[in-house]
Backbone as CSV, one residue per row, in Angstrom:
resi,resn,N_x,N_y,N_z,CA_x,CA_y,CA_z,C_x,C_y,C_z
1,MET,129.905,100.846,91.208,128.961,101.192,92.269,128.417,102.591,92.008
2,ASN,127.122,102.772,92.198,126.479,104.051,91.890,125.496,104.381,92.998
3,ASN,125.623,105.562,93.583,124.728,105.947,94.667,123.811,107.097,94.286
4,ASN,123.768,107.459,93.003,122.862,108.488,92.538,121.524,107.832,92.216
5,ALA,120.517,108.060,93.051,119.259,107.335,92.929,118.586,107.570,91.584
6,THR,118.581,108.807,91.107,117.943,109.109,89.826,118.616,108.351,88.697
7,ASP,119.937,108.351,88.685,120.691,107.657,87.637,120.441,106.159,87.706
8,ILE,120.397,105.608,88.909,120.137,104.174,89.093,118.790,103.803,88.499
9,MET,117.772,104.579,88.820,116.420,104.246,88.364,116.273,104.403,86.855
10,MET,116.918,105.402,86.277,116.804,105.627,84.834,117.555,104.578,84.025
11,LYS,118.501,103.870,84.662,119.283,102.856,83.944,118.911,101.436,84.352
12,HIS,117.780,101.274,85.028,117.401,99.950,85.515,117.156,98.969,84.382
13,ARG,117.596,97.749,84.603,117.234,96.621,83.742,117.168,95.364,84.604
14,SER,116.273,94.433,84.220,116.136,93.188,84.977,117.320,92.273,84.690
15,VAL,117.801,91.595,85.722,118.928,90.659,85.609,118.424,89.272,85.984
16,ARG,118.733,88.283,85.146,118.257,86.914,85.385,119.385,85.894,85.498
17,LYS,120.619,86.329,85.237,121.780,85.435,85.355,122.721,86.004,86.410
18,PHE,123.129,85.139,87.348,123.916,85.593,88.487,125.140,84.711,88.688
19,THR,126.177,85.302,89.271,127.347,84.521,89.652,127.015,83.730,90.914
20,ALA,127.921,82.856,91.292,127.719,82.053,92.498,128.085,82.821,93.769
21,GLU,128.584,84.045,93.619,129.012,84.818,94.779,127.832,85.096,95.703
22,ALA,127.990,84.776,96.960,126.923,84.988,97.938,126.798,86.471,98.286
23,ILE,125.640,86.844,98.745,125.422,88.192,99.272,125.634,88.139,100.778
24,SER,126.554,88.937,101.252,126.930,88.881,102.668,125.776,89.336,103.556
25,ASP,125.821,88.913,104.816,124.841,89.380,105.784,124.860,90.905,105.875
26,GLU,126.059,91.473,105.851,126.199,92.925,105.973,125.470,93.644,104.835
27,LEU,125.666,93.164,103.600,125.030,93.807,102.452,123.524,93.574,102.472
28,LEU,123.107,92.355,102.806,121.679,92.064,102.905,121.020,92.994,103.915
29,HIS,121.618,93.129,105.076,121.027,93.956,106.118,120.973,95.423,105.690
30,GLU,122.001,95.870,104.980,122.034,97.265,104.527,120.874,97.570,103.572
31,ILE,120.678,96.705,102.573,119.634,97.011,101.589,118.231,96.835,102.183
32,VAL,118.085,95.869,103.108,116.775,95.703,103.747,116.478,96.877,104.667
33,GLU,117.490,97.381,105.351,117.291,98.574,106.179,116.781,99.739,105.331
34,CYS,117.273,99.841,104.096,116.769,100.884,103.197,115.287,100.669,102.923
35,GLY,114.878,99.416,102.775,113.465,99.112,102.592,112.637,99.526,103.789
36,LEU,113.163,99.302,104.971,112.425,99.613,106.192,112.233,101.115,106.395
37,ARG,113.028,101.928,105.687,112.894,103.376,105.796,111.833,103.929,104.845
38,ALA,111.219,103.092,104.048,110.210,103.555,103.102,108.982,104.094,103.830
39,SER,108.287,105.009,103.176,107.009,105.482,103.708,106.039,104.317,103.843
40,ASN,105.115,104.415,104.794,104.140,103.338,104.968,102.923,103.866,105.709
41,THR,101.858,103.091,105.694,100.585,103.520,106.255,100.644,103.605,107.782
42,GLY,100.466,104.791,108.320,100.406,104.963,109.767,101.669,104.564,110.505
43,ASN,102.756,104.395,109.789,104.013,103.904,110.356,103.822,102.561,111.069
44,MET,102.891,101.732,110.526,102.626,100.416,111.107,103.504,99.338,110.482
45,GLN,104.056,99.592,109.286,104.935,98.646,108.580,104.315,97.245,108.521
46,LEU,103.201,97.151,107.821,102.443,95.899,107.771,102.982,94.961,106.691
47,TYR,104.243,94.619,106.806,104.874,93.679,105.880,106.031,92.994,106.582
48,SER,106.432,91.861,106.024,107.641,91.170,106.472,108.429,90.736,105.248
49,ILE,109.713,90.563,105.417,110.621,90.211,104.320,111.327,88.913,104.680
50,ILE,111.163,87.909,103.841,111.787,86.599,104.077,112.954,86.442,103.107
51,ALA,114.166,86.333,103.638,115.368,86.133,102.821,115.697,84.649,102.788
52,THR,115.701,84.071,101.607,115.982,82.632,101.438,117.277,82.488,100.653
53,ARG,118.260,81.817,101.268,119.576,81.686,100.635,120.106,80.257,100.628
54,ARG,119.559,79.380,101.447,120.138,78.046,101.616,119.304,76.991,100.889
55,ASP,119.999,76.083,100.252,119.338,74.913,99.672,119.105,73.886,100.780
56,PRO,118.066,73.051,100.668,117.205,72.889,99.493,116.056,73.879,99.413
57,LEU,115.861,74.729,100.455,114.716,75.639,100.452,114.775,76.610,99.279
58,ARG,115.968,77.131,98.995,116.116,78.068,97.880,115.685,77.419,96.572
59,SER,116.105,76.186,96.338,115.743,75.488,95.103,114.255,75.173,95.050
60,GLU,113.669,74.832,96.185,112.229,74.563,96.223,111.433,75.825,95.922
61,LEU,111.899,76.941,96.432,111.232,78.211,96.145,111.339,78.549,94.662
62,CYS,112.509,78.316,94.100,112.709,78.556,92.668,111.733,77.738,91.828
63,LYS,111.488,76.496,92.213,110.545,75.638,91.479,109.149,76.234,91.469
64,LEU,108.758,76.852,92.571,107.429,77.456,92.645,107.327,78.711,91.779
65,HIS,108.484,79.198,91.322,108.511,80.301,90.358,108.862,79.782,88.960
66,PHE,108.532,78.503,88.733,108.684,77.857,87.427,110.122,77.847,86.925
67,GLY,111.078,77.744,87.872,112.475,77.588,87.509,113.174,78.847,87.056
68,GLN,112.550,79.987,87.237,113.184,81.237,86.834,114.364,81.574,87.745
69,CYS,115.372,82.212,87.173,116.500,82.769,87.937,117.139,81.727,88.857
70,GLN,117.408,80.541,88.320,117.919,79.446,89.141,119.245,79.760,89.821
71,SER,120.048,80.629,89.204,121.370,80.911,89.765,121.347,82.001,90.832
72,ALA,120.188,82.609,91.089,120.128,83.698,92.084,120.448,83.168,93.474
73,PRO,121.448,83.736,94.161,121.803,83.232,95.501,120.889,83.745,96.607
74,LEU,120.079,84.778,96.301,119.208,85.375,97.312,117.811,85.557,96.745
75,TRP,116.839,85.095,97.518,115.436,85.301,97.165,114.773,86.075,98.298
76,LEU,114.178,87.193,97.954,113.451,87.985,98.933,111.956,87.851,98.644
77,THR,111.228,87.310,99.595,109.772,87.214,99.483,109.181,88.226,100.447
78,ILE,108.511,89.220,99.905,107.952,90.295,100.715,106.460,90.030,100.879
79,CYS,106.025,89.990,102.123,104.660,89.583,102.452,103.896,90.710,103.131
80,THR,102.618,90.836,102.806,101.762,91.634,103.673,101.642,90.874,104.986
81,ASP,101.651,91.615,106.090,101.723,90.934,107.395,100.936,91.717,108.448
82,VAL,99.738,91.219,108.780,99.014,91.770,109.935,99.181,90.860,111.148
83,ASN,99.791,89.697,110.953,100.031,88.776,112.069,100.851,89.450,113.168
84,ARG,101.933,90.114,112.766,102.807,90.748,113.769,102.083,91.877,114.496
85,TYR,101.311,92.681,113.745,100.627,93.807,114.383,99.502,93.323,115.290
86,HIS,98.814,92.256,114.885,97.784,91.702,115.755,98.387,91.157,117.044
87,HIS,99.570,90.573,116.949,100.267,90.101,118.156,100.602,91.290,119.063
88,TYR,101.039,92.366,118.451,101.317,93.606,119.185,100.050,94.097,119.887
89,CYS,98.907,94.009,119.179,97.628,94.412,119.776,97.294,93.541,120.984
90,ARG,97.482,92.221,120.850,97.165,91.310,121.959,98.033,91.597,123.181
91,VAL,99.318,91.815,122.949,100.239,92.101,124.056,99.802,93.350,124.822
92,ASN,99.187,94.290,124.071,98.774,95.541,124.684,97.291,95.573,125.040
93,GLY,96.621,94.408,124.977,95.235,94.320,125.372,94.286,95.083,124.474
94,CYS,94.594,95.181,123.190,93.785,95.954,122.242,93.068,95.037,121.256
95,ASP,92.092,95.590,120.564,91.377,94.885,119.513,92.348,94.527,118.391
96,GLU,91.958,93.561,117.554,92.767,93.128,116.412,91.957,93.368,115.135
97,PRO,91.871,94.630,114.648,90.898,94.999,113.609,91.439,95.044,112.186
98,TYR,92.580,94.415,111.902,93.246,94.665,110.624,93.197,93.510,109.628
99,GLY,92.435,92.459,109.911,92.339,91.340,108.980,91.182,91.532,108.015
100,ASN,91.330,92.481,107.087,90.268,92.787,106.128,90.870,93.421,104.872
101,LEU,90.028,93.616,103.864,90.506,94.099,102.568,91.214,95.446,102.675
102,LEU,90.663,96.354,103.467,91.293,97.669,103.617,92.749,97.542,104.006
103,TRP,93.013,96.675,104.984,94.379,96.594,105.488,95.253,95.675,104.654
104,PHE,94.647,94.771,103.893,95.454,94.042,102.917,95.984,95.006,101.857
105,GLU,95.111,95.892,101.365,95.556,96.854,100.357,96.575,97.825,100.938
106,SER,96.360,98.262,102.166,97.329,99.154,102.807,98.680,98.464,102.956
107,ALA,98.649,97.214,103.387,99.887,96.456,103.556,100.566,96.197,102.217
108,LEU,99.765,95.996,101.158,100.326,95.778,99.825,101.075,97.018,99.347
109,VAL,100.519,98.192,99.607,101.220,99.440,99.268,102.513,99.545,100.067
110,ASP,102.431,99.270,101.371,103.628,99.329,102.217,104.715,98.392,101.704
111,ALA,104.330,97.165,101.375,105.290,96.164,100.899,105.930,96.602,99.588
112,SER,105.137,97.214,98.713,105.649,97.652,97.407,106.656,98.785,97.563
113,LEU,106.364,99.722,98.448,107.299,100.825,98.681,108.608,100.311,99.272
114,ALA,108.505,99.389,100.214,109.718,98.814,100.808,110.530,98.072,99.756
115,ALA,109.836,97.318,98.899,110.520,96.551,97.856,111.288,97.461,96.909
116,GLN,110.672,98.581,96.532,111.360,99.491,95.610,112.593,100.103,96.253
117,ASN,112.490,100.475,97.517,113.678,100.989,98.212,114.795,99.955,98.221
118,ILE,114.439,98.712,98.511,115.427,97.632,98.533,116.105,97.502,97.175
119,CYS,115.318,97.545,96.123,115.861,97.342,94.778,116.786,98.481,94.357
120,VAL,116.406,99.710,94.669,117.273,100.840,94.329,118.580,100.746,95.118
121,ALA,118.481,100.406,96.389,119.688,100.259,97.204,120.576,99.135,96.674
122,ALA,119.959,98.038,96.259,120.720,96.900,95.747,121.476,97.266,94.467
123,GLU,120.800,97.945,93.548,121.482,98.352,92.309,122.603,99.333,92.601
124,GLY,122.398,100.176,93.598,123.451,101.109,93.977,124.678,100.414,94.530
125,ARG,124.498,99.195,95.022,125.615,98.408,95.541,126.120,97.377,94.527
126,GLY,125.699,97.538,93.286,126.222,96.678,92.224,125.511,95.357,92.065
127,LEU,124.405,95.156,92.751,123.642,93.923,92.612,122.655,94.035,91.455
128,GLY,122.205,92.886,90.983,121.147,92.829,89.988,119.983,92.050,90.559
129,PHE,118.822,92.232,89.958,117.652,91.523,90.476,116.590,91.413,89.397
130,CYS,115.649,90.521,89.672,114.492,90.356,88.799,113.252,90.219,89.673
131,TYR,112.269,91.047,89.402,110.977,90.939,90.075,110.205,89.804,89.418
132,LEU,109.660,88.896,90.224,108.973,87.714,89.700,107.483,87.783,90.009
133,GLY,106.694,88.107,88.997,105.256,88.177,89.165,104.611,86.833,89.438
134,THR,105.370,85.765,89.276,104.837,84.417,89.502,104.474,84.167,90.957
135,VAL,104.827,85.082,91.853,104.395,84.936,93.251,102.871,84.873,93.326
136,MET,102.184,85.507,92.370,100.727,85.495,92.362,100.159,84.182,91.839
137,TYR,100.969,83.410,91.148,100.493,82.158,90.565,100.493,81.020,91.592
138,ASN,101.402,81.095,92.541,101.553,80.019,93.524,101.586,80.579,94.943
139,THR,100.737,81.548,95.213,100.790,82.235,96.503,100.629,81.275,97.680
140,GLU,99.630,80.417,97.610,99.375,79.514,98.727,100.529,78.538,98.932
141,ALA,101.060,77.991,97.839,102.173,77.043,97.950,103.428,77.725,98.498
142,ILE,103.673,78.959,98.082,104.826,79.706,98.589,104.652,79.996,100.077
143,ALA,103.445,80.390,100.458,103.172,80.653,101.878,103.396,79.396,102.720
144,LYS,102.976,78.254,102.192,103.157,76.994,102.916,104.639,76.642,103.027
145,LEU,105.374,76.775,101.928,106.801,76.461,101.934,107.546,77.324,102.949
146,LEU,107.193,78.600,103.018,107.892,79.543,103.894,107.263,79.638,105.282
147,GLU,106.280,78.753,105.532,105.647,78.632,106.850,105.039,79.953,107.314
148,CYS,104.330,80.618,106.408,103.668,81.880,106.746,102.403,81.596,107.553
149,PRO,102.231,82.216,108.701,101.032,81.985,109.506,99.842,82.775,108.974
150,THR,98.685,82.591,109.600,97.498,83.363,109.256,97.810,84.855,109.352
151,GLY,97.366,85.603,108.336,97.607,87.037,108.313,98.846,87.442,107.549
152,VAL,99.556,86.465,106.950,100.779,86.745,106.191,100.611,86.208,104.774
153,VAL,100.729,87.084,103.777,100.486,86.724,102.379,101.662,87.158,101.517
154,PRO,102.368,86.230,100.857,103.433,86.616,99.918,102.865,87.418,98.754
155,VAL,103.447,88.577,98.476,102.937,89.415,97.391,104.020,89.856,96.408
156,ILE,105.282,89.822,96.820,106.377,90.265,95.950,107.546,89.306,96.128
157,THR,108.125,88.856,95.023,109.345,88.055,95.092,110.416,88.706,94.232
158,ILE,111.617,88.817,94.787,112.754,89.397,94.086,113.905,88.404,94.134
159,ALA,114.354,87.957,92.957,115.549,87.118,92.857,116.743,88.047,92.661
160,MET,117.793,87.868,93.458,118.851,88.876,93.503,120.226,88.237,93.609
161,GLY,121.220,88.913,93.076,122.600,88.459,93.188,123.526,89.377,92.421
162,HIS,124.771,88.939,92.265,125.748,89.677,91.474,125.579,89.283,90.009
163,PRO,125.390,90.243,89.108,125.150,89.909,87.691,126.294,89.109,87.090
164,ASP,125.930,88.149,86.263,126.900,87.312,85.559,127.000,87.795,84.123
165,GLY,128.151,88.386,83.774,128.352,88.889,82.420,127.794,90.290,82.242
166,GLU,127.664,90.699,80.991,127.168,92.030,80.684,125.697,92.158,81.064
167,LEU,125.340,93.346,81.470,123.939,93.587,81.798,123.097,93.515,80.523
168,PRO,121.874,93.028,80.641,121.021,92.917,79.457,120.608,94.293,78.936
169,GLN,120.059,94.298,77.735,119.555,95.530,77.149,118.412,96.088,77.999
170,MET,118.359,97.401,78.092,117.244,98.020,78.805,115.957,97.794,78.034
171,SER,114.891,97.494,78.768,113.590,97.313,78.145,112.989,98.665,77.779
172,GLU,112.084,98.638,76.834,111.365,99.863,76.486,110.366,100.208,77.580
173,ARG,110.009,101.453,77.671,108.980,101.898,78.603,108.082,102.917,77.898
174,LEU,106.795,102.897,78.228,105.923,103.962,77.760,106.409,105.281,78.343
175,GLY,106.178,106.370,77.608,106.692,107.666,78.023,105.691,108.502,78.792
176,LEU,106.093,109.724,79.100,105.249,110.640,79.843,103.925,110.897,79.135
177,ASP,103.962,110.941,77.792,102.731,111.249,77.061,101.680,110.158,77.239
178,ALA,102.103,108.958,77.620,101.153,107.870,77.874,100.743,107.787,79.332
179,MET,101.624,108.203,80.230,101.451,107.879,81.645,101.073,109.066,82.535
180,LEU,101.459,110.259,82.146,101.261,111.417,83.017,100.005,112.180,82.623
181,HIS,99.084,112.346,83.571,97.848,113.101,83.367,97.931,114.390,84.187
182,GLU,97.751,115.518,83.554,97.839,116.797,84.247,96.490,117.171,84.867
183,GLU,96.495,117.408,86.148,95.346,117.880,86.928,94.257,116.830,87.131
184,LYS,93.831,116.135,86.072,92.820,115.099,86.180,93.033,114.100,85.047
185,TYR,92.347,112.974,85.139,92.521,111.917,84.143,91.918,112.349,82.810
186,HIS,92.691,112.213,81.764,92.217,112.511,80.412,92.224,111.207,79.626
187,ASP,91.048,110.738,79.242,90.959,109.450,78.560,91.571,109.543,77.168
188,TYR,91.921,108.363,76.611,92.690,108.291,75.375,91.786,108.110,74.158
189,THR,92.178,108.697,73.060,91.571,108.378,71.777,92.307,107.183,71.186
190,ASP,91.748,106.580,70.135,92.446,105.493,69.448,93.808,105.960,68.952
191,ASP,93.861,107.180,68.405,95.128,107.716,67.901,96.142,107.887,69.026
192,ASP,95.667,108.285,70.214,96.570,108.410,71.364,97.214,107.066,71.693
193,ILE,96.401,106.015,71.692,96.905,104.685,72.025,97.944,104.233,71.010
194,VAL,97.652,104.412,69.736,98.604,104.016,68.692,99.905,104.797,68.843
195,ARG,99.796,106.097,69.059,100.982,106.952,69.147,101.809,106.634,70.392
196,THR,101.169,106.524,71.539,101.928,106.350,72.783,102.504,104.948,72.929
197,HIS,101.890,103.954,72.262,102.381,102.579,72.355,103.322,102.201,71.208
198,ARG,103.609,103.170,70.347,104.510,102.870,69.227,105.884,102.446,69.718
199,VAL,106.350,103.041,70.826,107.653,102.689,71.379,107.700,101.210,71.743
200,ARG,106.585,100.659,72.158,106.502,99.249,72.522,106.324,98.368,71.286
201,ASP,105.422,98.753,70.425,105.103,97.927,69.267,106.254,97.848,68.272
202,GLU,107.103,98.886,68.236,108.202,98.913,67.278,109.541,98.520,67.886
203,PHE,109.564,98.195,69.160,110.792,97.741,69.814,111.210,96.420,69.181
204,GLU,112.458,96.301,68.758,112.873,95.170,67.937,112.649,93.825,68.624
205,PHE,112.940,93.745,69.917,112.707,92.489,70.628,111.239,92.101,70.561
206,ASN,110.355,93.062,70.731,108.925,92.782,70.687,108.468,92.382,69.291
207,ARG,109.033,93.024,68.286,108.703,92.659,66.902,109.123,91.225,66.608
208,GLU,110.273,90.811,67.165,110.730,89.439,66.978,109.805,88.456,67.691
209,MET,109.316,88.839,68.860,108.369,87.984,69.575,107.088,87.778,68.772
210,VAL,106.637,88.809,68.102,105.451,88.699,67.242,105.721,87.723,66.108
211,ARG,106.902,87.838,65.519,107.257,86.928,64.414,107.323,85.477,64.907
212,GLN,107.960,85.260,66.045,108.118,83.900,66.550,106.790,83.261,66.952
213,ASN,105.883,84.066,67.474,104.606,83.532,67.959,103.503,83.567,66.920
214,GLY,103.759,84.203,65.804,102.767,84.240,64.742,101.494,84.984,65.099
215,THR,101.609,85.995,65.971,100.438,86.776,66.349,100.280,87.981,65.427
216,ARG,99.109,88.584,65.483,98.853,89.748,64.635,99.638,90.966,65.096
217,ASN,99.905,91.043,66.398,100.592,92.195,66.959,101.127,91.821,68.340
218,TYR,101.850,92.757,68.954,102.454,92.475,70.265,101.395,92.340,71.348
219,CYS,100.353,93.129,71.266,99.282,93.061,72.258,98.696,91.657,72.335
220,GLU,98.558,90.991,71.190,97.931,89.673,71.167,98.773,88.621,71.884
221,ILE,100.070,88.842,71.990,100.912,87.923,72.756,100.450,87.900,74.213
222,PHE,100.092,89.045,74.740,99.643,89.141,76.127,98.252,88.549,76.308
223,THR,97.331,88.872,75.403,95.931,88.491,75.603,95.650,87.032,75.282
224,THR,96.522,86.383,74.503,96.259,84.991,74.128,97.320,84.007,74.610
225,ILE,98.532,84.494,74.959,99.626,83.588,75.319,100.111,83.830,76.752
226,ARG,100.512,85.053,77.047,101.116,85.310,78.355,100.084,85.404,79.470
227,TYR,99.065,86.190,79.281,98.067,86.409,80.333,96.652,86.322,79.754
228,PRO,96.225,85.160,79.297,94.891,85.021,78.700,93.790,85.049,79.757
229,ARG,92.573,85.324,79.295,91.438,85.514,80.198,91.214,84.319,81.132
230,GLU,91.172,83.105,80.585,90.869,81.934,81.413,91.886,81.774,82.535
231,GLN,93.163,81.974,82.213,94.213,81.872,83.234,94.044,82.971,84.283
232,ASN,93.788,84.196,83.840,93.603,85.311,84.771,92.482,85.027,85.758
233,GLU,91.367,84.516,85.241,90.215,84.283,86.104,90.455,83.118,87.059
234,SER,91.156,82.094,86.594,91.462,80.958,87.446,92.389,81.359,88.591
235,ILE,93.436,82.101,88.272,94.375,82.541,89.297,93.693,83.500,90.260
236,SER,92.815,84.348,89.740,92.088,85.280,90.597,91.234,84.538,91.617
237,ARG,90.567,83.476,91.174,89.753,82.694,92.105,90.619,82.062,93.188
238,SER,91.768,81.530,92.786,92.671,80.911,93.763,93.199,81.937,94.762
239,LEU,93.544,83.124,94.263,94.033,84.176,95.146,92.962,84.603,96.138
240,LEU,91.747,84.770,95.643,90.669,85.200,96.526,90.392,84.150,97.595
241,ASP,90.393,82.886,97.192,90.194,81.808,98.166,91.277,81.846,99.242
242,PHE,92.532,82.052,98.803,93.620,82.057,99.776,93.549,83.288,100.680
243,LEU,93.152,84.437,100.140,93.019,85.633,100.962,91.971,85.415,102.057
244,HIS,90.878,84.729,101.708,89.873,84.418,102.718,90.453,83.479,103.780
245,SER,91.111,82.418,103.337,91.640,81.441,104.292,92.790,82.014,105.125
246,SER,93.476,83.023,104.573,94.610,83.620,105.288,94.165,84.647,106.318
247,GLY,92.865,84.930,106.360,92.366,85.907,107.328,92.471,87.333,106.872
248,MET,92.696,87.565,105.553,92.887,88.914,105.064,91.654,89.521,104.405
249,MET,90.529,88.835,104.439,89.310,89.375,103.808,88.172,89.505,104.809
250,GLY,88.477,89.456,106.072,87.455,89.552,107.098,86.657,88.270,107.208
251,GLN,85.621,88.317,107.976,84.785,87.147,108.213,83.596,87.130,107.262
């Protein structure tokens, strides 16, 4: 168990294999409370957190994430949520002005900050987790499965549990020279890109992926296999359609 936040964050790695040990209500409530203490826009907390632990719902949710992390005993789906605040407005006889792009983005920031607090707290308590970007691929289906009303949009999914076996190798990360801009944004030269991305391109796991996929380089794995243009545009259209139908893009 580790409660040093800096040390926890510097040693983070994604966990995809979990024991069957359940996460107690006490531990779940503790880490979610840490999420609720995160900074947020106007202290409105425009998000909700859905904890899914029981089958068959847990297994159905896993299917919508393409079968990833099947052994995870806890799934946290974090949603932008103006439904609750609009209800608060109605109870108090006020306007309901938050179903629009501005407040979707504000709620998305709030949800992300809460999620990070939850994850740091979870690792400090010896849990492992994996962030699943596939929530964006099946947003509407996930919302339907979890019975999200108008104004509630799933944006973050975290599969969580007690790690099974040794923790995986830490992934590479771009360094300060790639990510930190002093005073204002300084655009990159070609040489800057080659130099700052060398840590990624020369990482042995990534080099093996290039060999297995027969691509010219690691970047091409992303642009042609993992996240190609046609798929990106198709998913974007589906997301935009759902945002409109969910009441999050205004009238």
